[in-house]
Tab-separated table of C-alpha atoms and ligand atoms in Angstrom:
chain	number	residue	atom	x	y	z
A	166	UNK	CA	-11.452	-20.085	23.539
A	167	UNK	CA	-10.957	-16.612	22.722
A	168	UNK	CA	-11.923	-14.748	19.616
A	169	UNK	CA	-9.453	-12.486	17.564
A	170	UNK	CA	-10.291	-10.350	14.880
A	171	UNK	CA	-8.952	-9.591	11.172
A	172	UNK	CA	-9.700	-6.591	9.199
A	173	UNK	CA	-8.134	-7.142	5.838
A	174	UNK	CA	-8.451	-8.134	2.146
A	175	UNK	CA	-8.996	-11.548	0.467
A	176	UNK	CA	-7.016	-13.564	-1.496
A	177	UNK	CA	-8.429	-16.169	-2.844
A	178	UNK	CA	-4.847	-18.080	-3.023
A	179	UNK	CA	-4.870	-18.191	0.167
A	180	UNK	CA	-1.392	-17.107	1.103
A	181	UNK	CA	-1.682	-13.550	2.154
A	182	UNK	CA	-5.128	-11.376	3.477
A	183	UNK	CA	-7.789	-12.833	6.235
A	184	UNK	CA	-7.669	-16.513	4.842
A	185	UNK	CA	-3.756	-16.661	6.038
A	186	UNK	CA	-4.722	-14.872	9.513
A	187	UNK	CA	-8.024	-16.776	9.958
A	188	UNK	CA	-5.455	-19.826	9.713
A	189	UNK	CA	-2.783	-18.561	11.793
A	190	UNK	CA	-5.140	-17.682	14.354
A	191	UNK	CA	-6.528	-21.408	14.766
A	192	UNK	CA	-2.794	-22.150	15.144
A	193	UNK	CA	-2.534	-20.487	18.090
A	194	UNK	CA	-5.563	-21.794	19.792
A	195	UNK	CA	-8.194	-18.731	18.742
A	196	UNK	CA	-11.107	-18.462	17.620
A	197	UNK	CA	-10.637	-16.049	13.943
A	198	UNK	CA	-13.504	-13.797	12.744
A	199	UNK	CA	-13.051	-11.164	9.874
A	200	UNK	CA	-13.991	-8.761	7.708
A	201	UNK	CA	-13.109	-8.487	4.452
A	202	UNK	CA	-11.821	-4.414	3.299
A	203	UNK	CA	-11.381	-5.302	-0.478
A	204	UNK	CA	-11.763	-8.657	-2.730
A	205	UNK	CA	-8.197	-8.897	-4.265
A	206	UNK	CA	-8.106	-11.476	-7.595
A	207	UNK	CA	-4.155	-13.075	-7.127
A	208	UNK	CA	-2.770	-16.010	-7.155
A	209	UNK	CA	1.260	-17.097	-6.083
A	210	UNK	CA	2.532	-15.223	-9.404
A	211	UNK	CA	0.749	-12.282	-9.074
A	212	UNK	CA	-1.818	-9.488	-8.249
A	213	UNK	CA	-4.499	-8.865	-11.094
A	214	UNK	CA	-7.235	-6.182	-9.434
A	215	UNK	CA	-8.828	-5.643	-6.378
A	216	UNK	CA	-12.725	-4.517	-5.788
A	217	UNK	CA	-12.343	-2.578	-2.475
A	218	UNK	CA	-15.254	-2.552	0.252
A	219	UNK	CA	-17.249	0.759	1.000
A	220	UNK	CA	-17.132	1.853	4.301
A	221	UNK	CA	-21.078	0.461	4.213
A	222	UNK	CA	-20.670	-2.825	3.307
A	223	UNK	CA	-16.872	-3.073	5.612
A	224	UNK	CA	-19.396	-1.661	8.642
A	225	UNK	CA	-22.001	-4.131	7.988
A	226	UNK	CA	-19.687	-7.199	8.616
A	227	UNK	CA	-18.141	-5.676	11.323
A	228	UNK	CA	-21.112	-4.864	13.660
A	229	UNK	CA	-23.059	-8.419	13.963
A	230	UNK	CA	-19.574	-9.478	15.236
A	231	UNK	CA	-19.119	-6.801	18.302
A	232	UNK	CA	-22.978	-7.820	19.296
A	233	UNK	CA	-22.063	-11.409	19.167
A	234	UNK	CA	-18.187	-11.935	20.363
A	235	UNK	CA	-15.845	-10.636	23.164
A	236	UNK	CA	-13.164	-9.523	20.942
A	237	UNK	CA	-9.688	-9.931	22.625
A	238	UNK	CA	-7.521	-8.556	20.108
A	239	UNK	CA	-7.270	-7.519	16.485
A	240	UNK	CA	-5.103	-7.338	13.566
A	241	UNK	CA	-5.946	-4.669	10.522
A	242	UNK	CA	-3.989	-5.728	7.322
A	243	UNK	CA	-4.875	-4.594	3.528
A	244	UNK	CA	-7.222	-1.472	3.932
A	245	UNK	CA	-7.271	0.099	0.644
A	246	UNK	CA	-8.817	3.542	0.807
A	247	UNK	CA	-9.164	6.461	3.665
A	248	UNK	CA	-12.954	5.474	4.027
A	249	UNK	CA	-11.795	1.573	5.256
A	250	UNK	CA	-9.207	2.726	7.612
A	251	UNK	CA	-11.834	5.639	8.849
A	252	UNK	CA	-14.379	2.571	9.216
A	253	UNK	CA	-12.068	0.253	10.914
A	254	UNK	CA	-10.543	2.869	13.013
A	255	UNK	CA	-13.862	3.670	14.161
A	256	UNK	CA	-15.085	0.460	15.032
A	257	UNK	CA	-11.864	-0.103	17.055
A	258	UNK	CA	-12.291	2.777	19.445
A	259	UNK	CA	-15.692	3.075	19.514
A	260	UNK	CA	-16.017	-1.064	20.889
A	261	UNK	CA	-12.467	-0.335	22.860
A	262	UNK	CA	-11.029	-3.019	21.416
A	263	UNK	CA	-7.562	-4.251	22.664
A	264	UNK	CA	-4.163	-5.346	21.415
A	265	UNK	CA	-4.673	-3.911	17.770
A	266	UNK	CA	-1.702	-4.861	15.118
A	267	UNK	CA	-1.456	-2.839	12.020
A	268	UNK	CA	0.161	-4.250	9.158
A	269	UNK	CA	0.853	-1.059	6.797
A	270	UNK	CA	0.076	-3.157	3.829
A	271	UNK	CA	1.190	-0.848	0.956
A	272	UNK	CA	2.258	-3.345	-1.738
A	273	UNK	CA	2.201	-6.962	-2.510
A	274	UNK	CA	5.058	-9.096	-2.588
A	275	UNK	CA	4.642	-8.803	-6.436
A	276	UNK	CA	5.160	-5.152	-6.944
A	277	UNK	CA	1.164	-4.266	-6.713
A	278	UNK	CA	0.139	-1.031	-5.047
A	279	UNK	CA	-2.567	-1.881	-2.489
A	280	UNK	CA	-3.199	1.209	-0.844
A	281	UNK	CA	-3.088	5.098	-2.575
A	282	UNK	CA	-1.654	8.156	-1.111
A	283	UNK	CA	-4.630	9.667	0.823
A	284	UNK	CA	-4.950	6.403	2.988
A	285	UNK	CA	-1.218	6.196	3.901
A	286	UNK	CA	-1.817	9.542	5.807
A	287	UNK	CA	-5.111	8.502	6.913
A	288	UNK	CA	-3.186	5.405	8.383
A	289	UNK	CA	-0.598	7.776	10.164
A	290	UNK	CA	-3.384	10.224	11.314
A	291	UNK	CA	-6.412	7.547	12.672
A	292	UNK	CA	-5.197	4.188	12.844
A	293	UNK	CA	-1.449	4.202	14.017
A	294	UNK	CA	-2.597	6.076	17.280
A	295	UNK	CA	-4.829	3.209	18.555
A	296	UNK	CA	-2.405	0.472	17.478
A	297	UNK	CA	-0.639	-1.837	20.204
A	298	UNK	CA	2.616	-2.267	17.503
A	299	UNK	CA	2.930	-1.426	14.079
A	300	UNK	CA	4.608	-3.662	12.025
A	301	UNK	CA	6.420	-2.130	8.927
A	302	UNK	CA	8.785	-3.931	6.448
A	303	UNK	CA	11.807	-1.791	4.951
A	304	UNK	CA	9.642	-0.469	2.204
A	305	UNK	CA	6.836	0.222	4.024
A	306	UNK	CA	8.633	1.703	6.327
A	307	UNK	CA	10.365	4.130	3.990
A	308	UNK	CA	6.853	4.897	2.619
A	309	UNK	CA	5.338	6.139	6.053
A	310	UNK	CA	8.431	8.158	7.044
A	311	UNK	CA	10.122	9.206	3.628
A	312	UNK	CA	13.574	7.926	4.763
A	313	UNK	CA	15.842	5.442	2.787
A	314	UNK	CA	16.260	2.763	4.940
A	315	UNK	CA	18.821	0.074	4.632
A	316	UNK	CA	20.592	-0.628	7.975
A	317	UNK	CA	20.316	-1.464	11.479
A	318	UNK	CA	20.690	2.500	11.655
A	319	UNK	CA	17.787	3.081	9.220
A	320	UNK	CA	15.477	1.112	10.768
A	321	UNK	CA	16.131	3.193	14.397
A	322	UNK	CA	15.355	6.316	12.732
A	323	UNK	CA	12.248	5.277	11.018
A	324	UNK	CA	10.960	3.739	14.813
A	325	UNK	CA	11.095	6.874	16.038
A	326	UNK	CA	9.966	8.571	13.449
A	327	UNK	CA	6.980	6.516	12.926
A	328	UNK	CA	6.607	7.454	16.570
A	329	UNK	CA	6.860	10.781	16.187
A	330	UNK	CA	4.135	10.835	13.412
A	331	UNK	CA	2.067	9.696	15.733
A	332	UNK	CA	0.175	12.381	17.752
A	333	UNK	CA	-2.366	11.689	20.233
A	334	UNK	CA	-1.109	8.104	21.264
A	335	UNK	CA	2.169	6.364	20.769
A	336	UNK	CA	2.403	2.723	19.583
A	337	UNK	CA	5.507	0.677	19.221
A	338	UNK	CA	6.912	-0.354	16.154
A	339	UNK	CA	8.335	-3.476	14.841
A	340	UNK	CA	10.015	-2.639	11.484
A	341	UNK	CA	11.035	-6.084	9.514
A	342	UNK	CA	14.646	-6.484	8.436
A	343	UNK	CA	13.681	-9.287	6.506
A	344	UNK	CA	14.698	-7.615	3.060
A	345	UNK	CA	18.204	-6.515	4.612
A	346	UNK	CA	21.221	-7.823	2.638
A	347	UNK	CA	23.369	-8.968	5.232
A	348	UNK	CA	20.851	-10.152	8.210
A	349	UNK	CA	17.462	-10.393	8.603
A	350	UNK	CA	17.273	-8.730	11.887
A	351	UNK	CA	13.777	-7.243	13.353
A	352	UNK	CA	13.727	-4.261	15.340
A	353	UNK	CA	11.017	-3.674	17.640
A	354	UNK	CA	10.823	0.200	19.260
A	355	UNK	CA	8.267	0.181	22.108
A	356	UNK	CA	9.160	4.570	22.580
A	357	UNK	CA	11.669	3.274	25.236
A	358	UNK	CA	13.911	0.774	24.471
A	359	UNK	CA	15.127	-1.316	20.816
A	360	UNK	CA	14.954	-5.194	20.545
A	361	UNK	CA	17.115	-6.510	18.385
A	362	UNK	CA	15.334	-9.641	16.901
A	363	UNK	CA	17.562	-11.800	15.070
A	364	UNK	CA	16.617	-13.789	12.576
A	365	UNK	CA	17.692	-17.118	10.510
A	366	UNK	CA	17.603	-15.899	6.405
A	367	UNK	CA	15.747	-18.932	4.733
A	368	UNK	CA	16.393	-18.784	1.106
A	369	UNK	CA	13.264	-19.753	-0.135
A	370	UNK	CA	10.566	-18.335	-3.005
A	371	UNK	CA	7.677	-19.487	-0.296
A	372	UNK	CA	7.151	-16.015	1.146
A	373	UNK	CA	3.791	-15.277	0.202
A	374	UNK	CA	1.819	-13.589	3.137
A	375	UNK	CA	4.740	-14.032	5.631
A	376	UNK	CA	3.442	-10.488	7.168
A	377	UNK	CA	0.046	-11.053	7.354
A	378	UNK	CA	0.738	-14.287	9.231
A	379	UNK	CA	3.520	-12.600	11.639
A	380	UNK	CA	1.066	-9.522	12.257
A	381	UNK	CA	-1.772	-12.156	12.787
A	382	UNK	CA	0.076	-13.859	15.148
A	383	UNK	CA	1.441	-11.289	17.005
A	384	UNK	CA	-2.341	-10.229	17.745
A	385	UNK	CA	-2.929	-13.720	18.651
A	386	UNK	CA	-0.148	-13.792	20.995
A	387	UNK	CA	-1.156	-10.486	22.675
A	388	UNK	CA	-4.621	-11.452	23.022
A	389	UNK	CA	-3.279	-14.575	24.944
A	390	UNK	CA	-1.566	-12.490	27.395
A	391	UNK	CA	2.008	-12.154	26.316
A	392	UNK	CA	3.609	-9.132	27.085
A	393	UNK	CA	4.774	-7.413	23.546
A	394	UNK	CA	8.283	-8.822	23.006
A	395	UNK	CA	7.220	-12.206	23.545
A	396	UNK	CA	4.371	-12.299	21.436
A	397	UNK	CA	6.976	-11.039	18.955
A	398	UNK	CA	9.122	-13.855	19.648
A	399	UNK	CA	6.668	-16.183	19.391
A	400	UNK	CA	5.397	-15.143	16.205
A	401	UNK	CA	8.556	-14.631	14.615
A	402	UNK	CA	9.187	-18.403	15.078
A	403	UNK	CA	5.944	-19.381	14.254
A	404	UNK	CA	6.454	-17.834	11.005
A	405	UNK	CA	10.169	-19.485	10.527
A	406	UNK	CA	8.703	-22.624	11.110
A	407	UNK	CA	5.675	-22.285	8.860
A	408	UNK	CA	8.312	-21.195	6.031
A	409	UNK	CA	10.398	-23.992	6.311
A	410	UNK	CA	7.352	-26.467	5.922
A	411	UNK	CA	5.963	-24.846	3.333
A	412	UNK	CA	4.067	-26.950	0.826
A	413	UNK	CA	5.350	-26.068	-2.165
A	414	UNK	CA	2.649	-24.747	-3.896
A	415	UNK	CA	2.063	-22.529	-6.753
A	416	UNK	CA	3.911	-21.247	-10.143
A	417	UNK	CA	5.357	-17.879	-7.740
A	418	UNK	CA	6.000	-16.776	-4.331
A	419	UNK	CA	4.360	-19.893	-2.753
A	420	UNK	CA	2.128	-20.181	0.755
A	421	UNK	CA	3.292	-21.140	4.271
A	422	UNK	CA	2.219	-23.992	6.142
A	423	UNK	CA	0.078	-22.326	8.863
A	424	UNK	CA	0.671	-25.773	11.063
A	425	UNK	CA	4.126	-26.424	11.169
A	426	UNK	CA	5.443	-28.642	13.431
A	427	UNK	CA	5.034	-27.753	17.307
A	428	UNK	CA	8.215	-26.717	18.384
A	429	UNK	CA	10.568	-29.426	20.307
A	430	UNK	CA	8.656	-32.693	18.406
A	431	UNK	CA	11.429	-35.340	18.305
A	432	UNK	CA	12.267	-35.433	14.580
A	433	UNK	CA	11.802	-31.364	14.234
A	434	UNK	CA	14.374	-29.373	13.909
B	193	PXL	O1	1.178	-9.265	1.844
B	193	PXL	C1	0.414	-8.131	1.672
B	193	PXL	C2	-1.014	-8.460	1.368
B	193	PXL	C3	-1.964	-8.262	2.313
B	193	PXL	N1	-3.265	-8.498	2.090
B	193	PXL	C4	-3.694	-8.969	0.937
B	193	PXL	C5	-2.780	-9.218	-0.053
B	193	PXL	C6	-1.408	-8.961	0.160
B	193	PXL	C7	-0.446	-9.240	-0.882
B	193	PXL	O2	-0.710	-9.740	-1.919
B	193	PXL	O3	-3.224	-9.693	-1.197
B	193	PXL	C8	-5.117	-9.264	0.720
């Protein structure tokens, strides 16, 4: 079994942050280990504080685990300040690490800022450059690049933009249409050539965590060998399936189920 890796924050609801990757992970056949970059308190509704890691105490989970495991691939979600995404950037390029997936996390699903200014451009400067894919909804998206983005057309620009931002080493971006009006199609930029990734809109309030769980799985997916737009696929319908069987749960924007139905079980649609 191989081992993956998640750098990200905690939510104790489950839905979103390592707990949801650490799940989606086992899905996939891996082994999860993580390290926790801040201790959000949230539940479905909402967002209520967060008590972010120093870059001490985010190094000192991280090392035991590149003495112990082969790491075959990693996903970085919530990193709060410039010092976490120094320390996980680090720790990525100083172990080599392969098939890295950065979720931008800016802001909860609920409207809560999860990152400040100084560590979006820390993200752009150290972290983007040794990333596999990127993996930016609309807003996020807009944050990184200062563009509006609300089309097909948008999201092309802000690819290569994001791109472009990047200086020593190009990684491809997946920007998430999900929040378009009229489709929800993904585009995924690998510097060369656009994917267009449709999707099926589920109308649905159970959305909580949806791109920690695609990013996780996409790292998954790599770290099993799939070349990039696979693993995309993959995870993309992973994460349609683990909407539709969601369980319901919660007062707010409820949690997937992280073990849908396999895919072609008589009775499954
Ligand atoms: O979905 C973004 C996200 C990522 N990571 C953590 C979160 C959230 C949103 O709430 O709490 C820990």
């Amino acid at each position: 079994m191989i081992t993956v890796l998640s750098i990200a924050g905690y939510d104790p609801s489950g839905g979103a942050g390592i707990l949801a990757d650490i799940k989606t992970f086992a899905a996939f056949g891996c082994y999860g280990v993580g390290a926790i970059s801040s201790l959000t308190s949230q539940n479905t509704v909402a967002v209520y504080g967060a008590a972010h890691q120093t870059p001490e105490t985010l190094r000192s989970q991280l090392q035991p685990l590149s003495e112990d495991f082969t790491i075959a691939g990693v996903k970085t979600g919530m990193l709060p300040t410039r010092e976490t995404i120094e320390t996980a950037a680090e720790f990525v390029s100083t172990h080599r690490l392969p098939h890295l997936v950065v979720d931008p996390v800016i802001r909860s699903t609920s409207g809560y800022d999860l990152i400040d200014d100084v560590a979006v451009r820390e993200l752009v400067r150290h972290l983007l450059p040794l990333a596999e894919v990127v993996t930016p909804n609309l807003a996020e998206a807009e944050r990184l690049t200062g563009l509006v983005v609300r089309d097909i057309a948008g999201m092309e620009e802000a690819a290569r933009r994001i791109v472009a931002l990047c200086e020593t080493a190009s990684p491809a971006v997946l920007v998430k249409g999900g929040h378009l009006t009229d489709t929800a199609t993904d585009l995924l930029y690998d510097g060369r050539d656009f994917y267009y990734l449709e999707g099926e809109r589920i109308e649905t309030r159970n959305t909580h965590g949806t791109g920690c769980t695609l990013s996780a799985a996409i790292a998954a997916r790599l770290a099993l060998g799939d070349e990039l737009p696979e693993a995309v696929r993959k995870a993309k319908n992973y994460v349609e399936r683990a909407i539709r069987e969601a369980p319901g749960l919660g007062q707010g924007a409820g949690p997937l189920n992280h073990f849908p139905t396999p895919p072609g079980t008589p009775g499954s649609n």
